[in-house]
Short mmCIF file of C-alpha atoms in Angstrom, two decimals:
data_model
loop_
_atom_site.label_atom_id
_atom_site.label_comp_id
_atom_site.label_asym_id
_atom_site.label_seq_id
_atom_site.Cartn_x
_atom_site.Cartn_y
_atom_site.Cartn_z
CA MET A 6 21.97 19.34 -33.78
CA ALA A 7 20.69 21.83 -31.22
CA PHE A 8 17.30 21.98 -29.53
CA LYS A 9 15.60 25.14 -28.39
CA LEU A 10 14.48 24.27 -24.88
CA PRO A 11 11.62 25.94 -23.04
CA SER A 12 12.36 27.82 -19.85
CA VAL A 13 9.87 25.67 -17.89
CA TYR A 14 8.24 22.28 -18.32
CA ASN A 15 5.39 20.31 -16.72
CA ARG A 16 5.49 17.10 -14.71
CA LEU A 17 3.41 15.08 -12.28
CA MET A 18 4.54 15.09 -8.66
CA VAL A 19 3.28 12.96 -5.80
CA THR A 20 2.05 15.35 -3.12
CA LYS A 21 -0.01 12.90 -1.04
CA LEU A 22 0.60 9.24 -0.25
CA SER A 23 -2.30 7.25 -1.67
CA THR A 24 -3.19 4.31 -3.90
CA LYS A 25 -5.72 6.65 -5.56
CA PHE A 26 -3.50 8.02 -8.27
CA GLY A 27 -5.64 11.08 -8.95
CA GLU A 28 -5.56 12.05 -5.28
CA ALA A 29 -1.82 11.47 -4.98
CA VAL A 30 -0.49 13.63 -7.83
CA LYS A 31 -0.54 17.23 -8.97
CA PHE A 32 0.75 19.07 -12.05
CA VAL A 33 3.85 21.13 -11.35
CA SER A 34 5.77 23.54 -13.59
CA GLN A 35 9.52 23.62 -13.08
CA PRO A 36 12.49 25.38 -14.71
CA ILE A 37 14.56 23.34 -17.15
CA PRO A 38 17.32 21.90 -14.93
CA THR A 39 21.06 22.20 -15.21
CA LEU A 40 22.67 18.86 -16.07
CA GLY A 41 25.32 17.08 -14.10
CA SER A 42 28.38 15.96 -16.02
CA SER A 43 27.09 12.39 -16.53
CA GLU A 44 23.41 13.19 -17.00
CA VAL A 45 21.18 13.36 -20.06
CA LEU A 46 18.11 15.54 -20.62
CA ILE A 47 15.41 13.65 -22.49
CA LYS A 48 12.26 15.03 -24.09
CA ASN A 49 9.73 12.29 -23.40
CA ARG A 50 7.40 11.18 -26.18
CA PHE A 51 5.79 7.95 -24.93
CA VAL A 52 5.35 6.86 -21.30
CA GLY A 53 4.18 3.50 -19.99
CA ILE A 54 1.56 2.72 -17.35
CA ASN A 55 2.32 0.01 -14.80
CA ALA A 56 0.28 -1.66 -12.09
CA SER A 57 2.94 -0.59 -9.61
CA ASP A 58 2.40 3.10 -10.30
CA ILE A 59 -0.04 3.16 -7.38
CA ASN A 60 2.39 1.25 -5.17
CA TYR A 61 4.88 4.01 -5.85
CA THR A 62 2.44 6.83 -5.07
CA ALA A 63 1.74 5.02 -1.78
CA ALA A 64 5.52 4.90 -1.07
CA ARG A 65 5.41 1.12 -0.68
CA TYR A 66 8.67 0.54 -2.52
CA ASP A 67 10.59 3.26 -0.72
CA PRO A 68 9.03 4.42 2.54
CA THR A 69 11.88 6.93 2.97
CA LEU A 70 10.64 9.11 0.09
CA LYS A 71 9.75 12.62 1.20
CA LEU A 72 6.86 14.50 -0.35
CA PRO A 73 6.74 15.80 -3.00
CA PHE A 74 8.47 13.25 -5.24
CA GLU A 75 8.45 12.22 -8.88
CA CYS A 76 6.53 9.29 -10.38
CA GLY A 77 6.40 7.20 -13.54
CA PHE A 78 8.90 4.47 -14.35
CA GLU A 79 9.58 4.38 -18.09
CA ALA A 80 9.65 6.42 -21.26
CA VAL A 81 10.79 6.57 -24.85
CA GLY A 82 12.06 9.93 -25.98
CA GLU A 83 14.79 11.97 -27.58
CA VAL A 84 18.06 13.25 -26.14
CA VAL A 85 18.05 17.06 -26.18
CA SER A 86 21.07 17.83 -24.00
CA THR A 87 24.01 15.95 -22.48
CA GLY A 88 26.51 16.49 -19.68
CA ASP A 89 30.13 17.11 -20.61
CA LYS A 90 31.24 13.61 -19.52
CA CYS A 91 28.54 11.68 -21.41
CA LYS A 92 30.11 9.28 -23.90
CA ARG A 93 27.28 7.16 -25.35
CA SER A 94 24.46 9.66 -25.79
CA GLN A 95 24.10 11.98 -28.76
CA ILE A 96 21.72 14.91 -29.13
CA GLY A 97 18.78 13.85 -31.31
CA GLN A 98 19.21 10.17 -30.45
CA ALA A 99 16.12 8.07 -29.74
CA VAL A 100 16.38 6.38 -26.35
CA ALA A 101 14.48 4.42 -23.74
CA TYR A 102 14.99 4.57 -20.02
CA MET A 103 13.69 3.12 -16.78
CA TYR A 104 14.10 5.69 -14.04
CA PRO A 105 11.69 7.30 -11.56
CA GLY A 106 10.09 10.53 -12.75
CA ALA A 107 9.03 9.55 -16.26
CA PHE A 108 5.61 11.24 -15.99
CA SER A 109 7.10 14.48 -17.23
CA GLU A 110 7.59 16.41 -20.46
CA TYR A 111 11.36 16.44 -19.90
CA HIS A 112 13.45 14.35 -17.54
CA VAL A 113 17.06 14.29 -16.36
CA VAL A 114 18.41 10.74 -16.33
CA PRO A 115 21.89 9.41 -15.46
CA GLU A 116 23.48 8.24 -18.71
CA ALA A 117 24.00 4.77 -17.23
CA PHE A 118 20.22 4.24 -17.29
CA VAL A 119 19.75 5.34 -20.92
CA MET A 120 19.27 2.65 -23.56
CA PRO A 121 19.67 3.54 -27.27
CA LEU A 122 16.92 2.78 -29.78
CA PRO A 123 17.04 2.53 -33.58
CA ALA A 124 14.11 4.96 -33.93
CA LEU A 125 11.65 7.04 -31.92
CA LYS A 126 8.75 4.61 -32.18
CA SER A 127 6.04 3.65 -29.71
CA GLU A 128 6.54 -0.08 -30.37
CA PHE A 129 9.72 -0.01 -28.28
CA LEU A 130 8.04 1.36 -25.15
CA PRO A 131 6.57 -1.97 -23.92
CA LEU A 132 10.02 -3.55 -24.04
CA ILE A 133 11.33 -1.43 -21.17
CA VAL A 134 9.58 -2.50 -17.97
CA SER A 135 7.28 -5.18 -19.37
CA GLY A 136 9.71 -6.84 -21.77
CA LEU A 137 12.69 -6.75 -19.44
CA THR A 138 10.60 -8.10 -16.57
CA ALA A 139 9.35 -11.06 -18.61
CA ALA A 140 12.67 -12.00 -20.19
CA ILE A 141 14.90 -11.61 -17.14
CA ALA A 142 12.42 -13.20 -14.71
CA LEU A 143 11.81 -16.27 -16.87
CA ASP A 144 15.52 -16.75 -17.60
CA LYS A 145 17.16 -15.91 -14.29
CA VAL A 146 14.46 -16.87 -11.77
CA GLY A 147 12.17 -19.25 -13.64
CA GLU A 148 15.15 -20.93 -15.34
CA ILE A 149 12.86 -22.08 -18.14
CA ARG A 150 14.05 -24.86 -20.39
CA LYS A 151 12.94 -26.22 -23.74
CA GLY A 152 10.04 -28.65 -23.45
CA GLU A 153 8.75 -27.36 -20.12
CA THR A 154 5.18 -26.29 -19.42
CA VAL A 155 4.90 -22.64 -18.40
CA LEU A 156 1.83 -20.95 -16.94
CA ILE A 157 1.52 -17.18 -17.39
CA THR A 158 -1.12 -15.38 -15.31
CA ALA A 159 -2.61 -12.13 -16.67
CA ALA A 160 -1.10 -13.27 -19.95
CA ALA A 161 -2.78 -10.61 -22.11
CA GLY A 162 -1.39 -7.75 -20.05
CA GLY A 163 1.62 -5.52 -20.55
CA THR A 164 4.23 -7.95 -19.26
CA GLY A 165 2.19 -11.11 -19.83
CA GLN A 166 2.32 -10.68 -23.61
CA PHE A 167 6.12 -10.83 -23.51
CA ALA A 168 6.25 -13.70 -21.04
CA VAL A 169 4.11 -15.73 -23.45
CA GLN A 170 6.32 -14.94 -26.44
CA TRP A 171 9.60 -15.38 -24.56
CA ALA A 172 8.57 -18.80 -23.26
CA ILE A 173 7.44 -19.88 -26.73
CA GLU A 174 10.74 -18.68 -28.19
CA LYS A 175 12.48 -20.92 -25.64
CA GLY A 176 10.52 -23.93 -26.86
CA CYS A 177 8.07 -24.19 -23.96
CA HIS A 178 4.40 -25.16 -23.93
CA VAL A 179 2.53 -22.08 -22.70
CA ILE A 180 -0.74 -21.75 -20.77
CA GLY A 181 -2.08 -18.22 -20.37
CA THR A 182 -4.88 -16.93 -18.15
CA CYS A 183 -7.09 -14.00 -19.10
CA SER A 184 -10.50 -12.50 -18.38
CA SER A 185 -12.36 -12.35 -21.72
CA ASP A 186 -12.88 -14.12 -25.03
CA LYS A 187 -11.31 -11.12 -26.78
CA LYS A 188 -8.17 -11.70 -24.80
CA VAL A 189 -8.30 -15.42 -25.62
CA GLN A 190 -8.14 -14.53 -29.30
CA PHE A 191 -5.26 -12.16 -28.62
CA LEU A 192 -3.31 -14.89 -26.84
CA LYS A 193 -3.93 -17.33 -29.69
CA LYS A 194 -2.41 -14.81 -32.09
CA LEU A 195 0.69 -14.68 -29.90
CA GLY A 196 0.96 -18.45 -30.18
CA CYS A 197 -0.23 -19.33 -26.65
CA HIS A 198 -0.99 -23.06 -26.67
CA ARG A 199 -3.77 -23.03 -24.07
CA PRO A 200 -5.48 -19.73 -23.26
CA VAL A 201 -7.82 -19.97 -20.26
CA ASN A 202 -10.62 -17.43 -19.79
CA TYR A 203 -11.04 -17.77 -16.04
CA THR A 204 -14.47 -16.11 -16.16
CA LYS A 205 -15.74 -19.14 -18.10
CA GLU A 206 -13.41 -21.94 -17.05
CA LYS A 207 -11.97 -22.74 -13.63
CA LEU A 208 -8.20 -22.72 -13.97
CA ARG A 209 -7.90 -25.35 -11.24
CA ASP A 210 -10.11 -27.75 -13.22
CA VAL A 211 -8.30 -27.11 -16.51
CA LEU A 212 -4.91 -27.81 -14.95
CA LYS A 213 -6.12 -30.91 -13.13
CA SER A 214 -7.69 -32.47 -16.22
CA GLU A 215 -5.29 -31.35 -18.97
CA TYR A 216 -2.01 -31.11 -17.05
CA PRO A 217 -2.21 -33.86 -14.41
CA ASP A 218 1.57 -33.87 -13.94
CA GLY A 219 1.52 -30.14 -13.10
CA VAL A 220 3.30 -27.14 -14.59
CA ASP A 221 7.05 -26.62 -14.47
CA VAL A 222 7.17 -22.84 -14.21
CA VAL A 223 4.56 -20.25 -13.20
CA TYR A 224 4.91 -16.53 -13.97
CA GLU A 225 2.54 -15.10 -11.35
CA THR A 226 1.41 -11.47 -11.10
CA VAL A 227 -2.15 -11.73 -9.77
CA GLY A 228 -2.00 -13.07 -6.22
CA GLY A 229 -4.87 -14.20 -4.00
CA ASP A 230 -6.78 -17.27 -5.17
CA MET A 231 -4.74 -17.35 -8.39
CA PHE A 232 -1.54 -17.78 -6.39
CA ASP A 233 -3.11 -20.58 -4.36
CA THR A 234 -4.19 -22.45 -7.49
CA CYS A 235 -0.77 -22.07 -9.10
CA VAL A 236 1.14 -23.35 -6.06
CA LYS A 237 -1.04 -26.43 -5.84
CA SER A 238 -0.56 -27.08 -9.58
CA LEU A 239 3.25 -27.13 -9.60
CA ALA A 240 5.01 -30.15 -11.03
CA LEU A 241 7.93 -32.01 -9.48
CA HIS A 242 10.78 -29.48 -9.19
CA GLY A 243 8.33 -26.74 -10.22
CA ARG A 244 9.24 -23.04 -9.82
CA LEU A 245 6.70 -20.33 -9.15
CA CYS A 246 7.97 -16.80 -9.81
CA VAL A 247 6.15 -14.08 -7.86
CA LEU A 248 6.30 -10.78 -9.73
CA GLY A 249 3.45 -9.08 -7.92
CA PHE A 250 -0.09 -9.45 -6.64
CA ILE A 251 -2.12 -6.89 -8.54
CA THR A 252 -5.41 -7.95 -6.95
CA GLY A 253 -4.22 -6.41 -3.69
CA TYR A 254 -2.55 -3.19 -4.88
CA GLU A 255 -5.62 -1.00 -4.34
CA SER A 256 -6.15 -2.31 -0.79
CA ALA A 257 -4.85 -0.63 2.36
CA SER A 258 -2.14 -3.27 2.83
CA GLY A 259 -1.29 -3.67 -0.85
CA ILE A 260 -1.29 -7.44 -0.45
CA ALA A 261 -3.85 -9.83 -1.90
CA PRO A 262 -5.18 -12.30 0.70
CA MET A 263 -4.00 -15.87 0.17
CA HIS A 264 -5.44 -19.03 1.64
CA THR A 265 -2.73 -21.57 0.92
CA VAL A 266 -2.38 -23.62 4.09
CA GLY A 267 0.78 -25.59 4.74
CA LEU A 268 2.87 -23.98 2.02
CA PRO A 269 6.13 -25.60 3.23
CA ALA A 270 4.55 -29.05 3.01
CA LEU A 271 3.15 -28.34 -0.47
CA LEU A 272 6.60 -27.36 -1.72
CA LEU A 273 8.46 -30.09 0.11
CA LYS A 274 6.54 -33.00 -1.35
CA LYS A 275 7.35 -31.78 -4.90
CA SER A 276 10.81 -30.31 -4.26
CA ALA A 277 9.20 -27.17 -5.64
CA SER A 278 9.97 -23.53 -4.89
CA VAL A 279 8.41 -20.08 -4.77
CA ARG A 280 10.79 -17.36 -5.91
CA GLY A 281 10.42 -13.60 -5.79
CA PHE A 282 11.45 -11.25 -8.60
CA PHE A 283 11.91 -7.48 -8.39
CA LEU A 284 13.22 -5.98 -11.62
CA PHE A 285 15.50 -3.37 -10.07
CA HIS A 286 17.54 -6.12 -8.40
CA TYR A 287 18.71 -7.15 -11.90
CA THR A 288 19.96 -3.83 -13.28
CA THR A 289 23.21 -5.39 -14.51
CA HIS A 290 21.20 -7.29 -17.12
CA PHE A 291 19.20 -4.34 -18.48
CA GLN A 292 21.45 -3.28 -21.36
CA GLU A 293 22.03 -6.85 -22.57
CA TYR A 294 18.38 -7.89 -22.49
CA MET A 295 17.08 -4.62 -23.91
CA ALA A 296 19.38 -5.00 -26.90
CA ARG A 297 18.07 -8.54 -27.45
CA LEU A 298 14.43 -7.46 -27.13
CA VAL A 299 14.90 -4.56 -29.55
CA GLN A 300 16.61 -6.82 -32.08
CA LEU A 301 13.82 -9.41 -31.89
CA SER A 302 11.28 -6.63 -32.34
CA VAL A 303 13.07 -5.20 -35.37
CA GLU A 304 13.26 -8.68 -36.89
CA GLY A 305 9.53 -9.19 -36.38
CA LYS A 306 10.06 -12.09 -33.97
CA LEU A 307 8.64 -10.25 -30.96
CA HIS A 308 5.41 -8.28 -31.15
CA SER A 309 4.59 -5.33 -28.91
CA THR A 310 0.88 -4.75 -28.44
CA ILE A 311 0.00 -1.27 -27.23
CA ASP A 312 -3.30 -0.11 -25.76
CA ASP A 313 -3.61 3.66 -26.18
CA GLY A 314 -7.00 3.79 -24.49
CA SER A 315 -9.04 4.13 -27.67
CA GLY A 316 -11.61 1.81 -26.14
CA HIS A 317 -11.81 3.81 -22.91
CA SER A 318 -14.34 6.58 -22.32
CA SER A 319 -11.56 9.16 -21.83
CA GLY A 320 -9.18 7.76 -24.46
CA PRO A 321 -7.12 7.78 -26.52
CA PHE A 322 -4.49 8.90 -24.04
CA TYR A 323 -2.59 12.04 -25.05
CA GLY A 324 -0.68 14.46 -22.86
CA LEU A 325 0.23 14.43 -19.19
CA GLU A 326 -3.36 15.18 -18.23
CA SER A 327 -4.48 11.73 -19.46
CA ILE A 328 -2.10 9.72 -17.26
CA GLN A 329 -4.59 9.53 -14.40
CA SER A 330 -7.23 8.01 -16.70
CA ALA A 331 -4.67 5.59 -18.10
CA VAL A 332 -3.75 4.34 -14.62
CA GLU A 333 -7.42 3.87 -13.74
CA TYR A 334 -7.99 2.04 -17.04
CA LEU A 335 -5.39 -0.58 -16.15
CA TYR A 336 -7.45 -1.67 -13.16
CA THR A 337 -10.64 -2.15 -15.21
CA LYS A 338 -9.14 -5.39 -16.62
CA LYS A 339 -10.24 -4.27 -20.10
CA SER A 340 -6.85 -3.35 -21.50
CA ILE A 341 -4.89 -5.59 -23.85
CA GLY A 342 -1.13 -5.28 -24.02
CA LYS A 343 0.82 -2.30 -22.68
CA ILE A 344 -1.08 0.86 -21.78
CA MET A 345 0.73 3.86 -23.23
CA VAL A 346 0.33 7.63 -23.11
CA ASP A 347 1.57 9.78 -25.98
CA LEU A 348 2.83 13.05 -24.49
CA THR A 349 2.29 14.89 -27.75
CA PRO A 350 -0.59 17.24 -26.89
CA ASN A 351 -3.63 17.22 -29.15
CA ALA A 352 -2.04 14.65 -31.43
CA SER A 353 -4.16 12.80 -33.95
CA MET A 354 -3.99 9.05 -34.34
CA THR A 355 -2.57 9.38 -37.83
CA SER A 356 0.35 11.49 -36.65
CA ARG A 357 1.79 8.80 -34.42
CA LEU A 358 5.20 7.52 -35.43
#
């Protein structure tokens, strides 16, 4: 199979360091690149939006980045060209990848980062960053075990939905926080045992009255007051996994203020721990866990919920030009599941795979 490639393609490039995504990026047209011997050229179809997209445009993860640089972490697409030493990738193959620069019509990716898919379908997109984060963090850092109580913050979000399902699959009792009754219903459909709408109930009070012995594992992505509450609600030998602190990402420092006083003493008296998790420190597990997530999805045991922005004033999200709106939408707290942009221009909803 051969693809007729354009001479140029469009991508988003970061030209200014800022947490304001629209101010940070510009559209750039570039010639189709020449591949290295172990590289793959992928035509992107679906790209995912992540809270950390604005951390990346602010160069918080890698202060050594020189402007301009690429952005976007993940995509599902189709292989259209391969280097002469590529062994696993075939032209026309559906693939997923996690590699900087995904906000682009085409992208060159080292073959080692390419993960095969059974079909070019949007349902596999949330498994990349969100699914891998949930599964690897809960297994390797949270060390969840059957019968434990697990608290998932921002449980109706892109990664939260998988953390809920993964913990349930492991035989845990799952508590999930969210910000609306609509999200409560969504969490119930996922099987979450105790959804908590924190705009109507105080999480601290719910945990104190319903879980007096504390929670064994916390999957924490919010930060600030939420982090404080979670630390104080840990059980004996409890583990709190810090995956981020989204409430602070738009601030100048990028860190949500916390008010936990005497953290060492709080942990000591319960033999508890706070553990950090950064997905790219676990790259050796990507292929294994992605294969497991895809298989569970195909078998109908793991459900990927996608938010294409239909409920947003500028949605649904199609084409590179809608990525800015999609990033802004994430911070409205109105999205459910993984926010996705379909790079097919002017596509209709019925044409989606």
